[in-house]
Tab-separated table of C-alpha atoms in Angstrom:
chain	number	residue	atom	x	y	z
A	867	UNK	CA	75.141	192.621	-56.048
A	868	UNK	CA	74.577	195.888	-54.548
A	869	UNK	CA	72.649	196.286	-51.646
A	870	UNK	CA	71.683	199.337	-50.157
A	871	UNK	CA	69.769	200.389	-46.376
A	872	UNK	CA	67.648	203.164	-45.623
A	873	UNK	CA	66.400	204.312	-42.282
A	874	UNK	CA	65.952	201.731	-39.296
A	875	UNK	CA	67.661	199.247	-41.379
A	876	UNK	CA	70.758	200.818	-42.146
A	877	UNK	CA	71.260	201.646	-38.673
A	878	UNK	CA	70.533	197.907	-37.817
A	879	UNK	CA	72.859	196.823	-40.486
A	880	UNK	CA	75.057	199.646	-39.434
A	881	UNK	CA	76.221	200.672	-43.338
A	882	UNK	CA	74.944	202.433	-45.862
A	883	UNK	CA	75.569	199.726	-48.565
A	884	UNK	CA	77.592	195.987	-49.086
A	885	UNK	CA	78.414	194.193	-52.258
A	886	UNK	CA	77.593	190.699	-51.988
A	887	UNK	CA	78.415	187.926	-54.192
A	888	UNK	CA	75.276	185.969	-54.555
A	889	UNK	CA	75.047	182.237	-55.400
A	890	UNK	CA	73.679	181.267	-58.386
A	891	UNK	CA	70.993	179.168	-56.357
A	892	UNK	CA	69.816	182.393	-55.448
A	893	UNK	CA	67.193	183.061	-58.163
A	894	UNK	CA	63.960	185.427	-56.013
A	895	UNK	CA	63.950	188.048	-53.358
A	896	UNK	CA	62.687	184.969	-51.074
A	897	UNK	CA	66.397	183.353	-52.111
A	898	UNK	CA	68.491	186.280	-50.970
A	899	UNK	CA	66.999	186.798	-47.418
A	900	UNK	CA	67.362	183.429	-46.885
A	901	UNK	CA	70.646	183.682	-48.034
A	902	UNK	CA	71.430	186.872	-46.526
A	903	UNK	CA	70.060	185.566	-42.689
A	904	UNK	CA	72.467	182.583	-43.170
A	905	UNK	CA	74.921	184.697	-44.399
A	906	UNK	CA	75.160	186.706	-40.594
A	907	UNK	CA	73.395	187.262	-37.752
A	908	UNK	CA	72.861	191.144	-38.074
A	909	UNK	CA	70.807	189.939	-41.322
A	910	UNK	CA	68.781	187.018	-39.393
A	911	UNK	CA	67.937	189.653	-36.744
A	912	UNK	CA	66.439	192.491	-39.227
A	913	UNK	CA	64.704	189.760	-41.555
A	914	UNK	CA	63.011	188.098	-38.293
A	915	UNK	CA	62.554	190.912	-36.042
A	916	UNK	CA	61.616	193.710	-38.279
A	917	UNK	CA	59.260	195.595	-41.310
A	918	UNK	CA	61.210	195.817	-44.282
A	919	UNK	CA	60.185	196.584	-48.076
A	920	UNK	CA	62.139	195.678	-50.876
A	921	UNK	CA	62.892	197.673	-53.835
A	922	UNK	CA	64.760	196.333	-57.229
A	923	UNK	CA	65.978	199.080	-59.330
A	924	UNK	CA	63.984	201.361	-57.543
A	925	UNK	CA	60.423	199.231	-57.777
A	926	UNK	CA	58.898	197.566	-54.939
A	927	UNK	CA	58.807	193.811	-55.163
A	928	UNK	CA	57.531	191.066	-54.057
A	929	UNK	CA	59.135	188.029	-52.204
A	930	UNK	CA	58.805	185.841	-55.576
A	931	UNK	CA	60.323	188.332	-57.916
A	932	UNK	CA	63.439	187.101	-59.672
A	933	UNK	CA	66.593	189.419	-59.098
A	934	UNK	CA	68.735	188.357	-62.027
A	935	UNK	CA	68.477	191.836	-63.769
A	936	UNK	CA	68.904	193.718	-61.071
A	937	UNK	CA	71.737	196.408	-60.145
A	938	UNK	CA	70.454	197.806	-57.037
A	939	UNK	CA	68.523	195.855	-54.370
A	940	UNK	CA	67.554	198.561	-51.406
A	941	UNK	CA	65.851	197.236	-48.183
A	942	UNK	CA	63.863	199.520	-45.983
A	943	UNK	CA	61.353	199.899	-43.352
A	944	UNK	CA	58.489	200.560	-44.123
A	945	UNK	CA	57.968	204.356	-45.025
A	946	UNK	CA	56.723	207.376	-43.056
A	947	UNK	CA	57.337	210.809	-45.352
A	948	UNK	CA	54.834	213.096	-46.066
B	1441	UNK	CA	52.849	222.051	-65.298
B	1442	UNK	CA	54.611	219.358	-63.356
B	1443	UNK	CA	56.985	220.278	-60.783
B	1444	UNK	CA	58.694	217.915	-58.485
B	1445	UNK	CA	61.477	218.773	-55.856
B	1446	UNK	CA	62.883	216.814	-53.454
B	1447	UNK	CA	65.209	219.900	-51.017
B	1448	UNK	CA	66.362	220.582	-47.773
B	1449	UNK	CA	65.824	223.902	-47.855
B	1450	UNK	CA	62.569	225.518	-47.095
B	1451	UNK	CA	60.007	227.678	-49.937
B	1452	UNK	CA	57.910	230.347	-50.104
B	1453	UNK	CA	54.349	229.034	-50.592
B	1454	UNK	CA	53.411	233.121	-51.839
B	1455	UNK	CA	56.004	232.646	-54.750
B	1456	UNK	CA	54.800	228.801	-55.585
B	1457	UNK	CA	51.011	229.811	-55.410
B	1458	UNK	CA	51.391	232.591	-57.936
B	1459	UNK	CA	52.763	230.529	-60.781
B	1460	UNK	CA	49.549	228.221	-60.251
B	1461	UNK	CA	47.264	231.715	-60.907
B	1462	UNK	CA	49.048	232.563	-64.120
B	1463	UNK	CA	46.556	229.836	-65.532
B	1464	UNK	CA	43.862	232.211	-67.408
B	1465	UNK	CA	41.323	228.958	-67.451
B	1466	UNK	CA	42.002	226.627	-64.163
B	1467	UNK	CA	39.961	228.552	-61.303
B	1468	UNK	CA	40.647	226.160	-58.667
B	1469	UNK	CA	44.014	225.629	-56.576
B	1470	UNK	CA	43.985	223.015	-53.606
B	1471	UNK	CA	46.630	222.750	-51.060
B	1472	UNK	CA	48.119	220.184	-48.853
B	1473	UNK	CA	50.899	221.661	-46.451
B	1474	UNK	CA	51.975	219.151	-44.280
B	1475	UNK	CA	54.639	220.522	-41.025
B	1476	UNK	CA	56.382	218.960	-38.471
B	1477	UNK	CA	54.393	218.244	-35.087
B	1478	UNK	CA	55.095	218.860	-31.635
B	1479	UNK	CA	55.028	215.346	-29.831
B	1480	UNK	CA	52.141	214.511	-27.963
B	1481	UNK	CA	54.491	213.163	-24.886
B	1482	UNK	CA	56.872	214.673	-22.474
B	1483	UNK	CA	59.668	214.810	-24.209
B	1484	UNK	CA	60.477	217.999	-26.905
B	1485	UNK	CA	60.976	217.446	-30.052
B	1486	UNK	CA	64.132	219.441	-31.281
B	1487	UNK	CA	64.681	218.519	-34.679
B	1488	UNK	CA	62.563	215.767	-36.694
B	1489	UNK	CA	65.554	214.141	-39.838
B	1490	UNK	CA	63.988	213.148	-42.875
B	1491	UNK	CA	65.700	210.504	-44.684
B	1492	UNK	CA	64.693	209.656	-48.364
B	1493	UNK	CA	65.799	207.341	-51.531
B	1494	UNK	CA	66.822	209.825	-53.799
B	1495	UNK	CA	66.595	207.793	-57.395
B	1496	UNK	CA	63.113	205.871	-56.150
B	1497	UNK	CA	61.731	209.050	-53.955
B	1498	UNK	CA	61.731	211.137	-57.684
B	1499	UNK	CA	60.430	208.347	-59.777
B	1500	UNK	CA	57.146	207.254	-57.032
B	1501	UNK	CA	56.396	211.274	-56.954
B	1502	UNK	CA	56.505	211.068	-60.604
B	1503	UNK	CA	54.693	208.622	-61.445
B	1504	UNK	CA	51.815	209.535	-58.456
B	1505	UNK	CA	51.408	212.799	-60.635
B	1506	UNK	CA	50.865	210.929	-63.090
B	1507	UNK	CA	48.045	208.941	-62.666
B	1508	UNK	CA	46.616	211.894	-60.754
B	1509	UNK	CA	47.073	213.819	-64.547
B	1510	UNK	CA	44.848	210.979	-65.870
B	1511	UNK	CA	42.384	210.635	-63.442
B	1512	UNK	CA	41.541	214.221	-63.150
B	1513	UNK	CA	41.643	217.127	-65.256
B	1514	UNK	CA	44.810	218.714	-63.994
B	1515	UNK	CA	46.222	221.633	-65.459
B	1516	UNK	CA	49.348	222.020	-62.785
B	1517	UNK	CA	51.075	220.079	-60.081
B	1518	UNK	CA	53.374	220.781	-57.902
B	1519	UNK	CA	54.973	218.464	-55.040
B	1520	UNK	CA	57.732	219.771	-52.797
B	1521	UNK	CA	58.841	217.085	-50.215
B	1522	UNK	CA	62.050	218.188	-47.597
B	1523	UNK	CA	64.776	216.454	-45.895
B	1524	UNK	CA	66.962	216.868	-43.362
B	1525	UNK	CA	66.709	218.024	-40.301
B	1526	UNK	CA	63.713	220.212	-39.315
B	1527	UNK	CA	62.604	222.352	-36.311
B	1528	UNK	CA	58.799	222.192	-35.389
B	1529	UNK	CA	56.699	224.015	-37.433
B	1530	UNK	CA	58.685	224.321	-40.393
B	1531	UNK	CA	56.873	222.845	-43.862
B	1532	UNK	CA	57.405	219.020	-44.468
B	1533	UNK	CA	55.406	218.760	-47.575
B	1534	UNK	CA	53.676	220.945	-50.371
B	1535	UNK	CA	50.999	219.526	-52.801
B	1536	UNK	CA	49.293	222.025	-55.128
B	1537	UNK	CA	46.719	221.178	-57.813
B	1538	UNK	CA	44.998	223.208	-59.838
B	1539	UNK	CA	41.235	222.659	-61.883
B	1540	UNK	CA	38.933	223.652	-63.543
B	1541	UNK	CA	36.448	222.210	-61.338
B	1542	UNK	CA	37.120	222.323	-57.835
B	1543	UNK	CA	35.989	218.919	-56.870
B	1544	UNK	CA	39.259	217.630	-59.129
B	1545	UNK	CA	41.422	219.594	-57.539
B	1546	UNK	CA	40.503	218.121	-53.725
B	1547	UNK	CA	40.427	214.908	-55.121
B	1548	UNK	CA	43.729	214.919	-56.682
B	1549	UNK	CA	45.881	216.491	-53.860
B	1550	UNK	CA	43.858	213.863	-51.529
B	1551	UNK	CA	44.740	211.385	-53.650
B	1552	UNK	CA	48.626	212.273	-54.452
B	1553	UNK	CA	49.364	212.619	-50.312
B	1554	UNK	CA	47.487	209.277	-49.426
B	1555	UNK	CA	49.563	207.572	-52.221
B	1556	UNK	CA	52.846	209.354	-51.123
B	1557	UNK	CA	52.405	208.741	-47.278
B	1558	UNK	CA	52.434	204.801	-48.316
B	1559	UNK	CA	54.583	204.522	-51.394
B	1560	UNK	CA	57.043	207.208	-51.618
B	1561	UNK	CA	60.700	206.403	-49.871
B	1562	UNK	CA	61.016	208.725	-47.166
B	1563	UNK	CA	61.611	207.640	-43.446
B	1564	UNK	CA	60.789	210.288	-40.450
B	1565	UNK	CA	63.400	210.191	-36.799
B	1566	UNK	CA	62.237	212.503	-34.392
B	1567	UNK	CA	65.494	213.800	-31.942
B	1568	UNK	CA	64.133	214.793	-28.776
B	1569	UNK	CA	65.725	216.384	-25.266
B	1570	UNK	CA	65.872	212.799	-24.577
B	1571	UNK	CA	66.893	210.769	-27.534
B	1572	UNK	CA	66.144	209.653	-31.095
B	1573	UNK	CA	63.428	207.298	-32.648
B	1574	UNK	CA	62.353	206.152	-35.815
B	1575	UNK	CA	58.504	207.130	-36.314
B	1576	UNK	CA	56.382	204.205	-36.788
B	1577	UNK	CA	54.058	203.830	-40.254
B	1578	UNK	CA	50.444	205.234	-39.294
B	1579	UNK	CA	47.843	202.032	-39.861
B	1580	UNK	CA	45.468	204.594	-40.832
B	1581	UNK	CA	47.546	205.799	-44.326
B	1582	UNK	CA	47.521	202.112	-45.299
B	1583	UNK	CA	43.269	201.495	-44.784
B	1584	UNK	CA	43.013	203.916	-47.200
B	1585	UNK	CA	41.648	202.387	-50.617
B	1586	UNK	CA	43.019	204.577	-53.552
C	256	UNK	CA	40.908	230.340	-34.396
C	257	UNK	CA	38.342	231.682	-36.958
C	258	UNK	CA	39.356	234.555	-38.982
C	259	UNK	CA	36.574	235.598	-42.054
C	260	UNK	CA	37.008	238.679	-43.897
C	261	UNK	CA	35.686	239.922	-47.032
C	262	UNK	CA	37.097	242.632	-48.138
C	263	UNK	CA	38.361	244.627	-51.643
C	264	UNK	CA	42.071	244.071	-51.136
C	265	UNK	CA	44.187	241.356	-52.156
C	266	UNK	CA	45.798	239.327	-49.517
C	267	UNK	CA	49.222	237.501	-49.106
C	268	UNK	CA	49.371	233.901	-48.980
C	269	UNK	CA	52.411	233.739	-47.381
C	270	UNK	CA	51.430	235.967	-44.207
C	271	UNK	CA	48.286	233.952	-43.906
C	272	UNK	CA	49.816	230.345	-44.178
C	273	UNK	CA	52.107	231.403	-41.738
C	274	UNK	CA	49.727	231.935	-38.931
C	275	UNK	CA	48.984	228.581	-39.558
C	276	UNK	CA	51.899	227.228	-38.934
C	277	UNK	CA	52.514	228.357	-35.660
C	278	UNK	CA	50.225	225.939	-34.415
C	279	UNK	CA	52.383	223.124	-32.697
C	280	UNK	CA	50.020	220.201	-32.454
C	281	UNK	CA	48.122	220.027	-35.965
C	282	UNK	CA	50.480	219.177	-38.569
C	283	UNK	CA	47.734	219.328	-41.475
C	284	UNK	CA	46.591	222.565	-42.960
C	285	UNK	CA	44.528	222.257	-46.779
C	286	UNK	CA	43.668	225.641	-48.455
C	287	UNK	CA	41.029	226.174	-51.714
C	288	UNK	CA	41.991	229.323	-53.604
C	289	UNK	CA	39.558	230.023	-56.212
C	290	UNK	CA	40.638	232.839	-58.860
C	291	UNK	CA	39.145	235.083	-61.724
C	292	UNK	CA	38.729	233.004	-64.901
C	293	UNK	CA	39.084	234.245	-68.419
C	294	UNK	CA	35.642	233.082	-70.403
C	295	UNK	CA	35.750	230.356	-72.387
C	296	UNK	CA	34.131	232.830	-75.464
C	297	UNK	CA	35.184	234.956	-77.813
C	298	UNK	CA	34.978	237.757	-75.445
C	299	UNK	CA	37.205	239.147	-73.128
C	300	UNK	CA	37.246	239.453	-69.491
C	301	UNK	CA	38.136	242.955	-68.448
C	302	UNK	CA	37.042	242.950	-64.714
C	303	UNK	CA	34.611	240.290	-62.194
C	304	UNK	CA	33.023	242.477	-60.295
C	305	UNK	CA	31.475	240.678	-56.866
C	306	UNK	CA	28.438	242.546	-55.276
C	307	UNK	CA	27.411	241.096	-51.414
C	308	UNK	CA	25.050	241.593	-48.735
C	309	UNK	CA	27.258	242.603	-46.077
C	310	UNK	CA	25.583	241.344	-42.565
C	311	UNK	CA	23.643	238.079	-44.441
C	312	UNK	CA	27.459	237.053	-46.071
C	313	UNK	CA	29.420	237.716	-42.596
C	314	UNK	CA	26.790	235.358	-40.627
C	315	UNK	CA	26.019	232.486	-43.571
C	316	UNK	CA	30.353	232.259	-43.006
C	317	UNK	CA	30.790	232.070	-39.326
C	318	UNK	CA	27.102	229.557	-38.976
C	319	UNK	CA	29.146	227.485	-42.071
C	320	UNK	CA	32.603	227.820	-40.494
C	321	UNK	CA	31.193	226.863	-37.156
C	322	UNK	CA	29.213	223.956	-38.513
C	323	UNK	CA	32.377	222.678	-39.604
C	324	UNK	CA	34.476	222.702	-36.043
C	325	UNK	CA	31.304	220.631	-35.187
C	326	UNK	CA	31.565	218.201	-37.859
C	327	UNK	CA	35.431	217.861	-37.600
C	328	UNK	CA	38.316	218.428	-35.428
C	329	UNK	CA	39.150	222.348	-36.426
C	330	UNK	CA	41.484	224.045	-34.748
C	331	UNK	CA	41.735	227.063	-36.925
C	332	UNK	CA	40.011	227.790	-40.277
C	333	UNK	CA	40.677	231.450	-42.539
C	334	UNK	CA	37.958	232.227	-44.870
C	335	UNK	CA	38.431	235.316	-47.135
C	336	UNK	CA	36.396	235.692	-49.585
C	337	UNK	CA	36.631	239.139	-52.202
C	338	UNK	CA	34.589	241.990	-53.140
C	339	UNK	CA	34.247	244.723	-55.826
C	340	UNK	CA	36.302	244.917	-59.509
C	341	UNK	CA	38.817	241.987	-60.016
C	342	UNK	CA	40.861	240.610	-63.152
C	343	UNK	CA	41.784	238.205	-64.742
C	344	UNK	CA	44.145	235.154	-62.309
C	345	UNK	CA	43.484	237.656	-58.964
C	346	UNK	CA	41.694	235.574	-56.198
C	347	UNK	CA	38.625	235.703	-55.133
C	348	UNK	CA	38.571	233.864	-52.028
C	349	UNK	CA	40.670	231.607	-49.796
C	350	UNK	CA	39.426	229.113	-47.652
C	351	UNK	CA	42.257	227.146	-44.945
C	352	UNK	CA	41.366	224.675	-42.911
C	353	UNK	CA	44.008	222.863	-40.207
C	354	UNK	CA	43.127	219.943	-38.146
C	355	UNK	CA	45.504	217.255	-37.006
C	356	UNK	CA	44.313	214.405	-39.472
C	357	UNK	CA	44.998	215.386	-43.024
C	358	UNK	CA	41.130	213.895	-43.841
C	359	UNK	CA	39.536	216.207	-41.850
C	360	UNK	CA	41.203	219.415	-42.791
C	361	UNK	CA	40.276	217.807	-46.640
C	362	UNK	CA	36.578	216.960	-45.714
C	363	UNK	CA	36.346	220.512	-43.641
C	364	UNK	CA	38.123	222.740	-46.615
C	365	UNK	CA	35.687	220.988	-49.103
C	366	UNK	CA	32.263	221.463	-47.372
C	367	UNK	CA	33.230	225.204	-46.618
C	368	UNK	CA	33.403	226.052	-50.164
C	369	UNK	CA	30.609	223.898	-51.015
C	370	UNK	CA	28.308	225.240	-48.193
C	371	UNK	CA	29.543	228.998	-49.673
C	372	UNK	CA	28.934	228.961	-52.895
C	373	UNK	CA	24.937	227.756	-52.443
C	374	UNK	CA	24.336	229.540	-49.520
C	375	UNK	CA	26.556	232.646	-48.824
C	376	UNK	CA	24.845	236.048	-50.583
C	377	UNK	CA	27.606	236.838	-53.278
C	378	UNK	CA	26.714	237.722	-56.922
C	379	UNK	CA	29.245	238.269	-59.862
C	380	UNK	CA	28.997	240.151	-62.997
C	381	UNK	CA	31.421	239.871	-65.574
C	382	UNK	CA	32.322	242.879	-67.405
C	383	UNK	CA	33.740	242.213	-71.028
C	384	UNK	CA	34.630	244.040	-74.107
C	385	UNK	CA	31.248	243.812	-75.211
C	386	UNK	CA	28.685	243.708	-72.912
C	387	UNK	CA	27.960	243.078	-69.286
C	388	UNK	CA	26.647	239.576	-67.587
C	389	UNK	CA	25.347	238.323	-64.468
C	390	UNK	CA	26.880	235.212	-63.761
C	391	UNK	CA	24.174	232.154	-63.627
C	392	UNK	CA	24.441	229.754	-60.967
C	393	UNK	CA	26.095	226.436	-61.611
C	394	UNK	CA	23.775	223.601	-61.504
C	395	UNK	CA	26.413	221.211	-59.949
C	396	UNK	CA	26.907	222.957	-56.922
C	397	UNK	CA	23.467	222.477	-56.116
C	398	UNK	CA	23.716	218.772	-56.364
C	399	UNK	CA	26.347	218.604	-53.801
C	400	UNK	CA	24.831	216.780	-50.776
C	401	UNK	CA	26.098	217.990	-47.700
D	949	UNK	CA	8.527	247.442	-44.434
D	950	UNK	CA	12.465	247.883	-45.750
D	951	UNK	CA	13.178	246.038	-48.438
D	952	UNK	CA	16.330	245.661	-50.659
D	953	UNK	CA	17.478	244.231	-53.397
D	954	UNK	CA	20.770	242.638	-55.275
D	955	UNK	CA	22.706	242.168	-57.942
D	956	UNK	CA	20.095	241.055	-61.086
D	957	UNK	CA	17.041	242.095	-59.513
D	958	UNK	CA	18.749	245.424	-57.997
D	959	UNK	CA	18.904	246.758	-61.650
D	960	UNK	CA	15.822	244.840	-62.705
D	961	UNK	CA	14.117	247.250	-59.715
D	962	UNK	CA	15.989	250.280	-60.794
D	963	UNK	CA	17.301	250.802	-57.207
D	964	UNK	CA	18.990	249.481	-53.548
D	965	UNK	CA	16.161	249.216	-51.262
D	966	UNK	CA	12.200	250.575	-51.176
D	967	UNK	CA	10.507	251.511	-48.084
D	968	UNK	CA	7.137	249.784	-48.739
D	969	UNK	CA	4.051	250.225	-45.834
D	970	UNK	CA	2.380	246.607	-46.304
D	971	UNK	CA	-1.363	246.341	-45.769
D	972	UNK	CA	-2.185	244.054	-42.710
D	973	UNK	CA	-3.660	241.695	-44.805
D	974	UNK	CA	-0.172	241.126	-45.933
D	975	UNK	CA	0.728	238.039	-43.292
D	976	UNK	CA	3.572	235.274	-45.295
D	977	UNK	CA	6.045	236.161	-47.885
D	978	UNK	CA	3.997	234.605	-50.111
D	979	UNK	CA	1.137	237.128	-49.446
D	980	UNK	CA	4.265	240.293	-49.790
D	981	UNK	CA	4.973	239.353	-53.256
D	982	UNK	CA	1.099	239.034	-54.401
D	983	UNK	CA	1.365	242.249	-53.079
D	984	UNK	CA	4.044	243.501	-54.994
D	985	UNK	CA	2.978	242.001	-58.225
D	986	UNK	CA	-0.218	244.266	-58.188
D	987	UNK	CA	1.632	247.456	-56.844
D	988	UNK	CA	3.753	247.633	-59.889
D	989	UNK	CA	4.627	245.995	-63.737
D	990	UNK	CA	8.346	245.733	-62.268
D	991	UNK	CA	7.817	243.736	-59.540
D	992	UNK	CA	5.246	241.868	-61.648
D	993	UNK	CA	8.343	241.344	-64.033
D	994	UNK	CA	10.601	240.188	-61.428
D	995	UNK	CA	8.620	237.141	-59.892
D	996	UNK	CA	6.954	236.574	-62.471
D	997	UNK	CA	10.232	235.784	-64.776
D	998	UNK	CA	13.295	235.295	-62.296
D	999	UNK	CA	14.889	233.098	-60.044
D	1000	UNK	CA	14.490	234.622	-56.534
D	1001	UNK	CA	15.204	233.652	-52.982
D	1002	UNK	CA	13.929	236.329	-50.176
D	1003	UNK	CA	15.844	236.690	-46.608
D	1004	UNK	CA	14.224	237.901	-43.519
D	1005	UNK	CA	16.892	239.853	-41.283
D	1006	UNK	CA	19.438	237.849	-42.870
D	1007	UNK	CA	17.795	234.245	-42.897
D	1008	UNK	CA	16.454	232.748	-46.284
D	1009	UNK	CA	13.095	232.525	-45.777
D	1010	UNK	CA	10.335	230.130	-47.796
D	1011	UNK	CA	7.043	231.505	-49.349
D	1012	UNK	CA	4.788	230.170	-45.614
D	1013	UNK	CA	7.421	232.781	-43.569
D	1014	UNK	CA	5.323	234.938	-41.410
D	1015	UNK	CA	6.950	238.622	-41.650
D	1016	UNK	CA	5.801	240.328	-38.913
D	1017	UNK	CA	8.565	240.978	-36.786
D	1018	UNK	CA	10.806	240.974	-39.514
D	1019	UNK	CA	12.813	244.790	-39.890
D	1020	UNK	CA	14.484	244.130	-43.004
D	1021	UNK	CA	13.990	241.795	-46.369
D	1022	UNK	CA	15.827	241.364	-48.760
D	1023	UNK	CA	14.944	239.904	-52.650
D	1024	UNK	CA	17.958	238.486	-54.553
D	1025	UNK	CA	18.833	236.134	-57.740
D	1026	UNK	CA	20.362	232.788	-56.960
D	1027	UNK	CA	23.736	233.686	-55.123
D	1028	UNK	CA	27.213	233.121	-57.359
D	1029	UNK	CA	30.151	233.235	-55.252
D	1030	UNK	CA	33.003	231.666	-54.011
């Protein structure tokens, strides 16, 4: 799975984007950060410390939505354009 | 009319308004021009970075214009958002919308810059003469019921 | 800063947006342009011509435009609003407002033009390839509550 | 008294302005255009059959207005700009 960071959160994670292999437990949005904070503790520290917004295929989503058609996950703070 | 650009470059709002008053019928054009602030602190700002999500910053503008295009009467629309790096003053974001009625026309641009400020994928980090932060979502943007 | 004029001559957007932009602390600046429509008839528009009262228009503009830095947060506000022979798509008056909350320079912008076109002593006559018309006031401006 | 006139009811008159000496039993606006009614068909026309606001030195002005220290009126159709 591709992942992808914007703002705050890509400085946090300190990349731009990581391909993770997710388990095939991990079925909802709720799934991969749990999997993701276990996963390291740059991840644990964004999840429990900070704002962040989900989008799948460029839609937001919520925590229960189920990723298996996904190509792009992006995680981001949340926004302040206009 | 719909016209949508995402650029780093800066426009000329004389050259955008005139295409909008080509429109024999439409009387009424409403602007939104939104520019980067000074900071209310001691430091200077020197440069505010914009940072956006190219594929999902395109598709939330487009589809804000259109359920503005069904909820009003709009004849034209235009939305130029910029990133990069900017210097105070300079033009962050353009909203035209043109009417027949004026009332439309307020209530459309109103309505397309509330639903951008909260929805739309762009992230604001002011550099000052001291160092660099990430701006901080405005509670107010998200009280607002669209 | 309050700048009215009413005058023959066109203006340029561009120069006038730009004095709005040198303003540091207030980030939001909303304009109204309202233009010459064509008639929805069979008949042609050749020219809107716009007859005044001089003094009366000048102080119903600055009591309106100073009601408004009362009622919001102004900190500059352009009204120019047109006189004489105009055609077709040329404007016939411009109305920016800049505050530092985007919802105030909306709110501001919209009572301005509301305020103007039920109070301030401007009359149009359209001139077409037939005949010659005064132009009837609209009805639903003067159910705008302000 | 000066009084002038605009747009519609400047060509209804037939000209700009009229320099009109008002009896002194002329006291309100209301008792000015009784006045005018009687002094001539055209201003009979005018009130009688158009939509008309009056301004003392530049201030609308209802029909009760007392227009004695006023130095200039003016008579005008419901206003059409912006």
């Amino acid at each position: 799975m591709k992942i992808i960071f914007f703002a705050k959160i890509r400085e946090l994670i300190g990349k731009e984007e990581e391909n993770i292999t997710l388990p095939e437990n991990v079925v909802t949005i709720n799934d991969m950060v749990s999997f993701l904070k276990e996963y390291n503790k740059i991840y644990y520290n964004v999840f429990e410390n900070y704002d962040f917004f989900i989008a799948c295929d460029e839609e937001l989503v919520d925590m229960d939505y189920k990723i298996s058609n996904t190509k792009e996950i992006a995680i981001f703070p949340p926004v302040t354009g206009g | 009319m719909i016209d949508i650009r995402i650029q780093s470059s800066d426009f000329n709002f004389e050259k955008e308004i005139k295409k909008f008053q080509k429109n024999k019928i439409d009387g009424a054009v409403v602007c939104f021009l939104g520019s980067v602030r000074d900071l209310n602190s001691e430091e200077e700002l020197k440069k505010l970075e914009i940072e956006y999500y190219p594929k999902m910053a395109k598709k939330v503008l487009n589809e804000t214009v259109k359920k503005a295009f069904d909820k009003w009467k709009l004849s034209q629309c235009l939305i130029i958002h910029r990133f990069g790096k900017l210097n105070v003053n300079e033009p962050i974001v353009l909203i035209i919308t043109q009417t027949k009625h004026r009332k439309d026309a307020f209530r459309a641009n109103e309505y397309i810059i509330d639903f951008l400020k909260i929805n739309a994928p762009f992230w604001k980090k002011e550099h000052t003469n001291k160092d660099s932060y990430w701006v901080e979502q405005n509670k107010k943007d998200l009280d607002i019921s669209i």
